Coordinates of C-alpha atoms and ligand atoms in Angstrom, one line a residue:
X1 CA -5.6 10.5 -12.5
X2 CA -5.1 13.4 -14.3
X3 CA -2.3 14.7 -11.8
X4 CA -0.3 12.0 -12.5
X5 CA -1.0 13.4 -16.6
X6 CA 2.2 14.5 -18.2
X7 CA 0.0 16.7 -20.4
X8 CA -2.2 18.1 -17.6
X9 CA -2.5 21.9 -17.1
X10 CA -0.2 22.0 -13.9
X11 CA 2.7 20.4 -16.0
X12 CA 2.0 22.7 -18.6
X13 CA 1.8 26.0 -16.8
X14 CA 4.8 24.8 -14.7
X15 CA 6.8 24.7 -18.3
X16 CA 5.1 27.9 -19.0
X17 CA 6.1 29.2 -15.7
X18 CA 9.4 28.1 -16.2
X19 CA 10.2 29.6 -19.5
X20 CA 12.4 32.4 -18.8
X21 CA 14.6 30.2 -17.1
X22 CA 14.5 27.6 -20.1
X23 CA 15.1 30.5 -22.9
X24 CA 18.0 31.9 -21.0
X25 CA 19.6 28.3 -20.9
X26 CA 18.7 25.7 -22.9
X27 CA 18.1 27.4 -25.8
X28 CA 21.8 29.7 -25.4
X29 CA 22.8 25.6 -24.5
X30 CA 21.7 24.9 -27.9
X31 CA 22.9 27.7 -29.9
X32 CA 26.7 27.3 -27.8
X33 CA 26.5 23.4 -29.6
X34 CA 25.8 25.0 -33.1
X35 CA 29.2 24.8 -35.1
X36 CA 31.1 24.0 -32.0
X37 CA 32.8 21.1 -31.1
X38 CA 31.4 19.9 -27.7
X39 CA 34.6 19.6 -26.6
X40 CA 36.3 22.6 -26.7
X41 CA 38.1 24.6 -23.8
X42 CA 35.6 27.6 -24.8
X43 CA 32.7 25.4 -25.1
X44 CA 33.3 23.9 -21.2
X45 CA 33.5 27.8 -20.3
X46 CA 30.8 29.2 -21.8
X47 CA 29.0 26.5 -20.6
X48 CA 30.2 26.8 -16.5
X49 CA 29.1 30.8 -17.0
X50 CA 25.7 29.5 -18.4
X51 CA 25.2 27.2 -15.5
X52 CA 26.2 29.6 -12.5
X53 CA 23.9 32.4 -14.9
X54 CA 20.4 30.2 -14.3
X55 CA 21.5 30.3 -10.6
X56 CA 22.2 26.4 -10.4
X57 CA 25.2 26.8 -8.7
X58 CA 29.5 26.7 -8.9
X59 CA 29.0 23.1 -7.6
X60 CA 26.7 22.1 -9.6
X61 CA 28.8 23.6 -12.9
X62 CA 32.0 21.6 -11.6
X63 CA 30.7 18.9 -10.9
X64 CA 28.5 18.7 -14.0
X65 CA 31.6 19.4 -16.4
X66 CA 33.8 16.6 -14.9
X67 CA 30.7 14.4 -15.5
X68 CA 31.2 15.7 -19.1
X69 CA 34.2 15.6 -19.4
X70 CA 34.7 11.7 -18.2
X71 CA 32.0 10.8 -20.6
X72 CA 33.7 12.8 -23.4
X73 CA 37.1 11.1 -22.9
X74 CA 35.5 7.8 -23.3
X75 CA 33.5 9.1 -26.7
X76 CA 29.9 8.7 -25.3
X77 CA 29.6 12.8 -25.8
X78 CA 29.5 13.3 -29.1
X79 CA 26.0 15.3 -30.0
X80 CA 24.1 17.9 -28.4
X81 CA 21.4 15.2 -27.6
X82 CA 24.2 12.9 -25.5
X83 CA 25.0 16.4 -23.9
X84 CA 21.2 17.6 -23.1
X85 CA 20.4 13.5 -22.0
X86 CA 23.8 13.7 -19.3
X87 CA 22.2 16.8 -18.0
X88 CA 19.2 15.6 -17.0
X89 CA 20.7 12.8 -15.5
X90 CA 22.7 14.9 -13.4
X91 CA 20.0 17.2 -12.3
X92 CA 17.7 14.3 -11.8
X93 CA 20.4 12.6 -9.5
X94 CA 20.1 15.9 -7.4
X95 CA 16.8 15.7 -7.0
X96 CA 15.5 12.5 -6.9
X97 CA 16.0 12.8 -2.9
X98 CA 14.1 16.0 -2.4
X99 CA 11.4 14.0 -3.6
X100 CA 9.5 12.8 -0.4
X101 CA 6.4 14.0 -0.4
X102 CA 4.8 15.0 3.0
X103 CA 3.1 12.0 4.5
X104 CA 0.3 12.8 6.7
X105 CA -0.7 9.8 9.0
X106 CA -4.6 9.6 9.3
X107 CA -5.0 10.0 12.5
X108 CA -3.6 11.5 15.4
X109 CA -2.6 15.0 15.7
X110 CA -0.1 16.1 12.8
X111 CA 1.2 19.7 13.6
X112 CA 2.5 21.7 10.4
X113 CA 4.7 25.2 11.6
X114 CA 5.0 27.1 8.3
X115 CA 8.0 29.6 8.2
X116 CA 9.8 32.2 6.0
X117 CA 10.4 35.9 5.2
X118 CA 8.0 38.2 5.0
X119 CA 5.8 38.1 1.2
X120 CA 7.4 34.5 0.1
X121 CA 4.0 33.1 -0.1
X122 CA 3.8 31.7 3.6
X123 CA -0.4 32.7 3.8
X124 CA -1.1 31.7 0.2
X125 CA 0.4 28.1 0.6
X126 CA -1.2 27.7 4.1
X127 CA -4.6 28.1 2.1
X128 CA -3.6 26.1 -0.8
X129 CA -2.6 23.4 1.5
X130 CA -5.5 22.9 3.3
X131 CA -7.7 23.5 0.4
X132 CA -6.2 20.3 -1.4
X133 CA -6.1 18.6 2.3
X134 CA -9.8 19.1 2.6
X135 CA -10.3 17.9 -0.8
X136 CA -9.0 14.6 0.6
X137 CA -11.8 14.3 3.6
X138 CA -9.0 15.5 6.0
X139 CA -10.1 17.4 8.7
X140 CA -7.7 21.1 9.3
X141 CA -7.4 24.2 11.4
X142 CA -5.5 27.2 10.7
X143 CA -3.4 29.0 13.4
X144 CA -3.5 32.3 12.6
X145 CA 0.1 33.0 14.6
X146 CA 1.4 36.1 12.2
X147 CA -0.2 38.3 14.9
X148 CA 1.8 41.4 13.3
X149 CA -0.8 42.7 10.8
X150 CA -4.3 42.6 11.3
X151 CA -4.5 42.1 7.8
X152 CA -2.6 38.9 7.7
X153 CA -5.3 37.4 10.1
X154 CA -7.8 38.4 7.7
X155 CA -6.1 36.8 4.5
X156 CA -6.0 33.5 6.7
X157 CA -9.3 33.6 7.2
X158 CA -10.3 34.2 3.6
X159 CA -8.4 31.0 2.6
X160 CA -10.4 29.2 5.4
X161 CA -13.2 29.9 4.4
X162 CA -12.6 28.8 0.9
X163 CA -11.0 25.6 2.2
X164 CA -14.0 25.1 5.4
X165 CA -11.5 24.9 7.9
X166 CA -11.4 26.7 11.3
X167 CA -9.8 29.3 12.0
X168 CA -8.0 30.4 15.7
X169 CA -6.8 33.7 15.8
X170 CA -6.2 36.3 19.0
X171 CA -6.0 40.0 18.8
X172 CA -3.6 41.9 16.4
X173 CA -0.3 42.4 18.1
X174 CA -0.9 39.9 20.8
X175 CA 1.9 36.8 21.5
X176 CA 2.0 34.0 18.6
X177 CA 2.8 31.2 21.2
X178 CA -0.5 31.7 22.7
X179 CA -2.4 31.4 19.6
X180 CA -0.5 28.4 19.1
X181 CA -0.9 27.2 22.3
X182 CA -5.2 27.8 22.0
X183 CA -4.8 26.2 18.6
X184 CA -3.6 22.9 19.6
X185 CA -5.8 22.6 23.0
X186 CA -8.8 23.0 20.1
X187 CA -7.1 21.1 17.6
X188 CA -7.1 18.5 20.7
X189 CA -10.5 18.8 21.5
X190 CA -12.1 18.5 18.6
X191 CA -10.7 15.7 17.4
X192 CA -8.4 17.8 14.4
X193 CA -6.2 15.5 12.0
X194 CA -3.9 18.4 11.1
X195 CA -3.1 21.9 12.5
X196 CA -1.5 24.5 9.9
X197 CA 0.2 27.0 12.1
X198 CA 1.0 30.3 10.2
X199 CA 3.8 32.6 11.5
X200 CA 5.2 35.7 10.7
X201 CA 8.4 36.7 8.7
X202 CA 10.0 40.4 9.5
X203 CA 13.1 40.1 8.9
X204 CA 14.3 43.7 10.5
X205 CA 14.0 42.3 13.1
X206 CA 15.9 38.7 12.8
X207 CA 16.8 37.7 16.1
X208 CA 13.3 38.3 17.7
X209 CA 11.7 36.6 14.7
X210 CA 14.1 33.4 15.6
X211 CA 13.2 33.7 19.5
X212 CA 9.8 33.9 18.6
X213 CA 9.9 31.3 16.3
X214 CA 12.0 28.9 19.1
X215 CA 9.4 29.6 21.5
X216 CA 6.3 28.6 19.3
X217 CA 7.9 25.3 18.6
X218 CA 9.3 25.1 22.4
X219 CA 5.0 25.2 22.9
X220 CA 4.0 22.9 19.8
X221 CA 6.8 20.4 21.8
X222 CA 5.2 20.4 25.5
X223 CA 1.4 20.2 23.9
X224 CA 2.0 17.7 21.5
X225 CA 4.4 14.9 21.4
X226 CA 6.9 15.4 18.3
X227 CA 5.1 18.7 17.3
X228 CA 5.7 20.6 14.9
X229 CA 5.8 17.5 13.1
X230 CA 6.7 19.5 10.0
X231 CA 8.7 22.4 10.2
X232 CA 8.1 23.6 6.5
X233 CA 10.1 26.5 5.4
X234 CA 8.2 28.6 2.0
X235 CA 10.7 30.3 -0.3
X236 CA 10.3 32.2 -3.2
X237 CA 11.9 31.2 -6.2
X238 CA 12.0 34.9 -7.9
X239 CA 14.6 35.9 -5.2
X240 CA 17.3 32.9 -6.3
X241 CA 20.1 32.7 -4.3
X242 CA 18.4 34.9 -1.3
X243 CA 16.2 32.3 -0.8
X244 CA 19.0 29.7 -0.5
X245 CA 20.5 31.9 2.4
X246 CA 17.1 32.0 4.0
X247 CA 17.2 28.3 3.7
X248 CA 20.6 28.0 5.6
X249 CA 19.6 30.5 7.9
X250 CA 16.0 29.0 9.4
X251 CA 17.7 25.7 9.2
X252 CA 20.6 26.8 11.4
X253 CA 18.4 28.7 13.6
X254 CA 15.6 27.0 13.7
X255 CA 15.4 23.1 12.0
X256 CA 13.8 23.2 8.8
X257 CA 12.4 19.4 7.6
X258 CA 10.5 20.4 4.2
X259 CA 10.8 23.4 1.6
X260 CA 8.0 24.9 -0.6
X261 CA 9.4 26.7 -3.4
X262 CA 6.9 29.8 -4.4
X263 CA 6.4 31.9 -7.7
X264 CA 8.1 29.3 -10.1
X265 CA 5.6 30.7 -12.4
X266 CA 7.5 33.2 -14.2
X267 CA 10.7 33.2 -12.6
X268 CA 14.4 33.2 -15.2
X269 CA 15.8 31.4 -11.7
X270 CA 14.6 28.2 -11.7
X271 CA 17.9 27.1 -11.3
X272 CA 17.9 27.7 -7.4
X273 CA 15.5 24.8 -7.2
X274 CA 18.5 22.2 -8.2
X275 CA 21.0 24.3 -6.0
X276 CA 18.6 24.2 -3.1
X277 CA 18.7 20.9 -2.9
X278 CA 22.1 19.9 -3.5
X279 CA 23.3 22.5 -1.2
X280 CA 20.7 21.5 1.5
X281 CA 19.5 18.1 1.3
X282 CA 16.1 18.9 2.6
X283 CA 12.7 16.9 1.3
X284 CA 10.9 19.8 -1.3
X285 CA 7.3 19.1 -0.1
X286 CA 6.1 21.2 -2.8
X287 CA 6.5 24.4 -5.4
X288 CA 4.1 26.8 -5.7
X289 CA 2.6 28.2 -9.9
X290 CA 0.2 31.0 -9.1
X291 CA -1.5 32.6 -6.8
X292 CA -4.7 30.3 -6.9
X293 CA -5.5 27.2 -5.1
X294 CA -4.7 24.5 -7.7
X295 CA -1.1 26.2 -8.2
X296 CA 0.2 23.7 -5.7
X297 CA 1.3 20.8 -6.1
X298 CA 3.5 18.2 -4.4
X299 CA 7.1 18.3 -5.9
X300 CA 8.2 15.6 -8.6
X301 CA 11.8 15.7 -10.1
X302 CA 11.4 14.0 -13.4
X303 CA 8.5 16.9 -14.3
X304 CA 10.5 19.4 -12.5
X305 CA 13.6 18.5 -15.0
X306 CA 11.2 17.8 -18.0
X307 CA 9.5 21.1 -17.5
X308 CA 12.7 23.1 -17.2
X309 CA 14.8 21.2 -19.8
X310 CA 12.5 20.4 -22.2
X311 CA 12.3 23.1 -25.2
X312 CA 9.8 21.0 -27.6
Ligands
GDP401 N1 2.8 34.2 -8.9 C1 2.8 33.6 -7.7 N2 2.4 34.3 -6.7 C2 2.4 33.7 -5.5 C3 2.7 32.4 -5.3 N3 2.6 32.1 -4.0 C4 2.2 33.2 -3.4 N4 2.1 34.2 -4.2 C5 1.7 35.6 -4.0 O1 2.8 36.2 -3.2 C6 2.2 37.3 -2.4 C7 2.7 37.1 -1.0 O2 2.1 35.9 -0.5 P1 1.7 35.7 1.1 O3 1.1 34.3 1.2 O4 0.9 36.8 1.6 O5 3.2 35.7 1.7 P2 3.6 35.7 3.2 O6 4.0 37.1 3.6 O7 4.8 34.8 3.3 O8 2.5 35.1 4.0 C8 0.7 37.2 -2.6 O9 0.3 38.2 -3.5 C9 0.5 35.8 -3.2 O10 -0.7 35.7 -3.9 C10 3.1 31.6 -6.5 O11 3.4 30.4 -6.4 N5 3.1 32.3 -7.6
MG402 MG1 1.5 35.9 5.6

C-alpha cells in the first residue's frame, strides 16, 4: 500500500518538513567530521552542543557520547558513516517503544479525550482523525467540548462535515461536561464506534483548565466503562521544549496515554520528538505535516529517523 511506500509523498514532505532541523545538524555533523579526528576532546564537544542545539536533549547527548565513546575505544568508530549508523541506532532505540499505534477495537464504544494548549493543533487533528477513521468504514462523532469560542465549535463542524460525522455541540460558553455527557448518551444510542471529544486549552487560566479537564473525564468514567479510553495529548513541535513541559504537566495533572506531535512540517526542532519520548515514555499515536487532512499519519520510528537523519 502506498503508506507503507518509503518514497510516498507523506515520507517525502515529512523529510521536507523536517529539513531545518536536518540542515542545522546533520549537515554541521558532517562538516564537524571533515579533517577532524572522530575522536577528539573538541570533536565530542562540539558534538554534545550540536545535540542539546536540535533540542534532543542533555540526556540524550550523554548518553549518546558514552555510546561513542565505548564503540570508539574498541575501534568500531572510525568514519563518519560508523558515527551517522551508531546514531540512528541510538535514536531508533528511543523510539522504537513510542511506536504503538492506537488500536481501535471494532466494536463497542471507544472514547478519545483530546487535550492540549490553546492553537497546538487539537481541532485540526480531531478532523484529520476522523477523516482517515471514516475512510476505514468506522463510524465517529465529534464532541464539540471547547465551548469557549463560538468559533471553535464552528471549525469542528467544518471538519465534520468533510469527514460525515456528527457533530454534538451546546451553546457557546456553556459547561464542557455536559456536552460530553449528551455526546456519549448519543454516541450510546446510536450505536457509535468511536467518540472524538474536543476540549479546550487556555492556559491563563491553568488550574480551571485541569478541574475542567478532571471533571470531563470524571463524566466519560461513570457513562462509559474505561472512558476516555485514550486520553491523547496534541503538541506542537515548533514550540520544542515548551511542549515537553506541557507533556509533564497534563500527564501529572491529568494522565496522558498517547501524544500527537503537530507542525513537524517546517520546524528546526524536530529533535523534541526523540526527547519526548525518552523523557516520557508515552505511545506517539501520531505527528501531524500540514494543515490538510492527509498530513496525518500514524507515527513510525525507522521513517521518523530516516526522514530526520537522512541528507541524500
Ligand atoms: N503547518 C501545520 N499546521 C498545523 C498542523 N496541525 C495544525 N495546524 C494549524 O495550527 C493552527 C491551530 O490548530 P487548531 O486545531 O485550531 O489548534 P487547537 O487550538 O489546539 O484546537 C491551525 O491554523 C491549524 O491549521 C500541522 O501539522 N502543520
Ligand atoms: Mg481547537
Amino acid at each position: 500500500m502506498a503508506e507503507n511506500n518509503k518514497k510516498n509523498g507523506f515520507f517525502s514532505k515529512l523529510k521536507q518538513g523536517l529539513s531545518k532541523t536536518r540542515t542545522s545538524f546533520a549537515r554541521n555533523l558532517e562538516e564537524m567530521l571533515v579533517g577532524e579526528r572522530l575522536i577528539s576532546r573538541e570533536f565530542y564537544d562540539d558534538l554534545e552542543e550540536l545535540l542539546i542545539s536540535a533540542d534532543l536533549g542533555p540526556a540524550f547527548a550523554v548518553e549518546l557520547i558514552e555510546e561513542m565513546k565505548a564503540r570508539a575505544k574498541r575501534k568500531e568508530l572510525d568514519n563518519p558513516d560508523a558515527l551517522m549508523r551508531v546514531m540512528k541506532e541510538y535514536m531508533l532505540s528511543i523510539l522504537e517503544p513510542c511506536d504503538a499505534p492506537l488500536q481501535i477495537p471494532g466494536k463497542d464504544l471507544f472514547t478519545i479525550m483530546v487535550v492540549g494548549v490553546n492553537g497546538t493543533g487539537k481541532t485540526t487533528t480531531i478532523g484529520k482523525i476522523a477523516s482517515r477513521l471514516r475512510r476505514d468504514g468506522r463510524s465517529v462523532m465529534l464532541a464539540a467540548a471547547d465551548t469557549f469560542r463560538a468559533a471553535a465549535v464552528e471549525q469542528l463542524e467544518i471538519w465534520g462535515k468533510r469527514a460525515d460525522a456528527p457533530i454534538i455541540k451546546h451553546a457557546e460558553g456553556s459547561d464542557p461536561s455536559a456536552v460530553v455527557f449528551d455526546a456519549l448518551r448519543a454516541a450510546k444510542s446510536r450505536g457509535t464506534n468511536i467518540l472524538l471529544v474536543d476540549t479546550a486549552g487556555r492556559l491563563h487560566t491553568k488550574a480551571n483548565l485541569m478541574e475542567e479537564l478532571k471533571k470531563i473525564k470524571r463524566v466519560m468514567g461513570r457513562e462509559v466503562t474505561g472512558a476516555p479510553h485514550e486520553t491523547l495529548l496534541v503538541l506542537d513541535a515548533v514550540t520544542g521544549q515548551n511542549a515537553l513541559l506541557q507533556a509533564k504537566m497534563f500527564n501529572e495533572k491529568i494522565g496522558i496515554t498517547g501524544l500527537v506531535l503537530t507542525k513537524l512540517d517546517g520546524t528546526a526542532k524536530g529533535g523534541i520528538v526523540v526527547r519526548i519520548a525518552s523523557e516520557m515514555k508515552l505511545p506517539i499515536r501520531y505527528i501531524g505535516i500540514g494543515e490538510k487532512e492527509e498530513d496525518l499519519r500514524p507515527f513510525n520510528s525507522a521513517e521518523f529517523v530516516e526522514a530526520l537523519l537522512s541528507s541524500e
